[in-house]
Short mmCIF file of C-alpha atoms in Angstrom, two decimals:
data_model
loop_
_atom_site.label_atom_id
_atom_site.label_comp_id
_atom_site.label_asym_id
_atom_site.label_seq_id
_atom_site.Cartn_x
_atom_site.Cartn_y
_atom_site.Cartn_z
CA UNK A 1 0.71 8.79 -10.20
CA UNK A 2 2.14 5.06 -9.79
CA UNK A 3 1.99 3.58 -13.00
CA UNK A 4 2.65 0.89 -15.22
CA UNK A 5 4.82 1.99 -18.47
CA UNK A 6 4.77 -0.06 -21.44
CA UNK A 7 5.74 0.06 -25.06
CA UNK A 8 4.48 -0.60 -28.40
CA UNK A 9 6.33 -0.12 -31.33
CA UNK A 10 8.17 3.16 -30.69
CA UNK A 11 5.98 4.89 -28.18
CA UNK A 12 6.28 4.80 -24.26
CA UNK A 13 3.17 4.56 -22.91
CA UNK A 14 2.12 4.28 -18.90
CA UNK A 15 -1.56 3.06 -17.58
CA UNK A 16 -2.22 3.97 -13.47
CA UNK A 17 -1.21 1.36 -11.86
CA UNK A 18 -4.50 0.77 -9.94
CA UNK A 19 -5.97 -0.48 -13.17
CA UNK A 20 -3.75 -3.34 -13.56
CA UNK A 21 -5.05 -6.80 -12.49
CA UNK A 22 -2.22 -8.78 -13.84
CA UNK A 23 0.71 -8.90 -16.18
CA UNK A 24 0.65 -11.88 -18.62
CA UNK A 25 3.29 -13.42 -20.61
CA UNK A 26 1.51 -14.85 -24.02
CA UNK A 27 -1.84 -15.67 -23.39
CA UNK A 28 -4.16 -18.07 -25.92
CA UNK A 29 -6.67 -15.54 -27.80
CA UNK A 30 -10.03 -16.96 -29.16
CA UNK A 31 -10.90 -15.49 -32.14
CA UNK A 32 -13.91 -13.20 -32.94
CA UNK A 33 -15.46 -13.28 -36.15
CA UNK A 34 -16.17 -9.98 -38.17
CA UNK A 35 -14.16 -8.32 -34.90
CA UNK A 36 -12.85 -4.87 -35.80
CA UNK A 37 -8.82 -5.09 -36.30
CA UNK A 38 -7.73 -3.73 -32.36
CA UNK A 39 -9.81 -6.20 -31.36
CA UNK A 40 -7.78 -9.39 -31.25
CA UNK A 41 -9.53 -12.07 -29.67
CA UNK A 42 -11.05 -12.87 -26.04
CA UNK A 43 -9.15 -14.57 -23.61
CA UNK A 44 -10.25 -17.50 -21.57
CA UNK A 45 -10.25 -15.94 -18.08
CA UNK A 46 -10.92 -17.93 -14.91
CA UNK A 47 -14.79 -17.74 -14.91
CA UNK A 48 -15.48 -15.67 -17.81
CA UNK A 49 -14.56 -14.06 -21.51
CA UNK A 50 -12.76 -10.96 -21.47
CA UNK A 51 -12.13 -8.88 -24.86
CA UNK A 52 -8.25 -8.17 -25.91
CA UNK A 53 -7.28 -4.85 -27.59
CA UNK A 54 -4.20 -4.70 -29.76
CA UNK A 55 -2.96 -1.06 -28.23
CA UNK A 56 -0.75 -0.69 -31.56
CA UNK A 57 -3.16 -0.68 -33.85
CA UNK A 58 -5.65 1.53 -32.06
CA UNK A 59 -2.48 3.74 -32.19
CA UNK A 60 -2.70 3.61 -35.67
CA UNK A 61 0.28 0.73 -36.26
CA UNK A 62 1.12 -2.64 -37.33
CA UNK A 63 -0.12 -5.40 -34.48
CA UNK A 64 1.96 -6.86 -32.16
CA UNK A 65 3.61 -9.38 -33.28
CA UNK A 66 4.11 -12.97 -30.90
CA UNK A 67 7.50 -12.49 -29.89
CA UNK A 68 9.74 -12.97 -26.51
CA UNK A 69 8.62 -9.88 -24.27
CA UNK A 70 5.37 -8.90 -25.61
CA UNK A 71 2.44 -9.25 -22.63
CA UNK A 72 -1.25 -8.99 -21.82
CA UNK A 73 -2.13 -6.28 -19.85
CA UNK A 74 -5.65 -7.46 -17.73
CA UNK A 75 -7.13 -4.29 -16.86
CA UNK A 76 -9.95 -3.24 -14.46
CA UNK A 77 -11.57 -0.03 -13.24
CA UNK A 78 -14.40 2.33 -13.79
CA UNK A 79 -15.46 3.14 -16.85
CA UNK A 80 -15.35 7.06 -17.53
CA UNK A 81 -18.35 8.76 -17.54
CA UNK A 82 -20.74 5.92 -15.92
CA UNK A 83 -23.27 7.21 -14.00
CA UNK A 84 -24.05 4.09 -13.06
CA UNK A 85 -20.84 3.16 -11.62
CA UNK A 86 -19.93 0.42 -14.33
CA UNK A 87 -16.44 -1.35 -14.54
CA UNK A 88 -14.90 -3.08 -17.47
CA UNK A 89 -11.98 -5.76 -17.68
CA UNK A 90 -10.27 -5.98 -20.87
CA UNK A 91 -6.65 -7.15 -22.07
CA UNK A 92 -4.46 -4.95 -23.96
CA UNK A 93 -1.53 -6.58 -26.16
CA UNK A 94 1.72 -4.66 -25.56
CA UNK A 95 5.38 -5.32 -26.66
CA UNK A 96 7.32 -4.76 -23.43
CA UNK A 97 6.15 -3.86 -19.79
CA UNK A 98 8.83 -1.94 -17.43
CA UNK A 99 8.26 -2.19 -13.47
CA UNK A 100 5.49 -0.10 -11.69
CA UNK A 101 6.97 3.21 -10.82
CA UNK A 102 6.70 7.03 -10.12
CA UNK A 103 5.61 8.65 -12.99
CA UNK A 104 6.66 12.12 -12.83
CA UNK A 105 3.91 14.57 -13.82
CA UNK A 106 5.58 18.15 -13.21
CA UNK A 107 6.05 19.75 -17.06
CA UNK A 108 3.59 17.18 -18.76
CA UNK A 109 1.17 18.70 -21.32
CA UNK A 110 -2.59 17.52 -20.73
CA UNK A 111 -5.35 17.34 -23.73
CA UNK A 112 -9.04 17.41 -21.57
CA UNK A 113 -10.65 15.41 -25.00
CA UNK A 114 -7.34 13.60 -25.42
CA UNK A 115 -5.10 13.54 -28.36
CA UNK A 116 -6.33 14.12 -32.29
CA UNK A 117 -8.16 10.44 -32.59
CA UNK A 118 -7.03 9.47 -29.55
CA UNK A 119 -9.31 10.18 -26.60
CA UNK A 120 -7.83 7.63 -24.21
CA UNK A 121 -4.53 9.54 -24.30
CA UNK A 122 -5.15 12.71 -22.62
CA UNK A 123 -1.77 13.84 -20.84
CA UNK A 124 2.11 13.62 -22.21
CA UNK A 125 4.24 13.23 -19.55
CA UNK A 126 8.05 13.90 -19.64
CA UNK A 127 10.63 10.52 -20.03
CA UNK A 128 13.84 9.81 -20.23
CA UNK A 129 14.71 9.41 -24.01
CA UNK A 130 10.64 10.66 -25.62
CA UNK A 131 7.42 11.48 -24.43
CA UNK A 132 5.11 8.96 -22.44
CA UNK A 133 1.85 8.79 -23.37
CA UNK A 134 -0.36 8.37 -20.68
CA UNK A 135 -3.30 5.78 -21.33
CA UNK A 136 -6.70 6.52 -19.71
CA UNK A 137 -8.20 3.15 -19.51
CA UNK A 138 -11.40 4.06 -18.09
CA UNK A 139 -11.53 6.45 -20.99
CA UNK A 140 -10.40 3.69 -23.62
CA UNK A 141 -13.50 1.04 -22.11
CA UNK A 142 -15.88 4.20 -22.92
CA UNK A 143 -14.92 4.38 -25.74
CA UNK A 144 -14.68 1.36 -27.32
CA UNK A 145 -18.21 -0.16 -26.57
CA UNK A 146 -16.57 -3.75 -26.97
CA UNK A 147 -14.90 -3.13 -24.01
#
């Protein structure tokens, strides 16, 4: 699969690269009222409002802190399990972003419901130092209705 790996905090993460509309460096948030913690704001895209996810803390961490390196993430794609063919854009704060790449899939361990609490993470794939988790994002827009 090409993908897109990522990190936040200590985990490696990687997204399929055909979900990524763009890479952003530090992007103005609008804040949401009453929003659930992950969700972090909505960001003033050309032509409408999309919602931004913090990925660490639906990982169960600390957010991501405003720092050199850290990026949006604008995804786009099908959201799992929609009969009726819907699509969801969202951004998804991340502390680094590698280049697109390979990922290499032989020996990776898959979870068909995804991890314990985790249901967009469905497959471990090997790396070079730890594990990469491998985000589902049309899983993580189904569910996470705000998406």
């Amino acid at each position: 699969m090409r993908s897109l790996r990522f990190s936040v905090g200590s985990r490696d993460l990687a997204v399929d690269l055909a979900w990524v509309r763009e890479v952003c460096p530090d992007v103005h948030l609008r804040h949401v009222p009453h929003a659930p913690p992950w969700l972090r704001g909505l960001i003033d895209y050309p032509g409408t409002l999309l919602p931004a996810a913090d990925l660490s803390v639906l990982l169960g961490g600390e957010p991501v802190q405003p720092r050199v390196g850290a990026r949006m993430l604008l995804l786009e794609g099908a959201i799992d399990g929609a009969a009726d063919g819907r699509r969801a854009a969202f951004g998804l704060l991340v502390e680094r972003v590698d280049t697109p790449a390979e990922l290499e899939r032989a020996g990776s361990w898959t979870a068909r419901d995804g991890l314990p609490g985790l249901p967009f993470v469905r497959e471990v794939a090997a790396g070079s130092s730890q594990p990469v988790l491998v985000l589902v994002a049309g899983r993580l827009a189904a569910t996470h209705a705000p998406l």
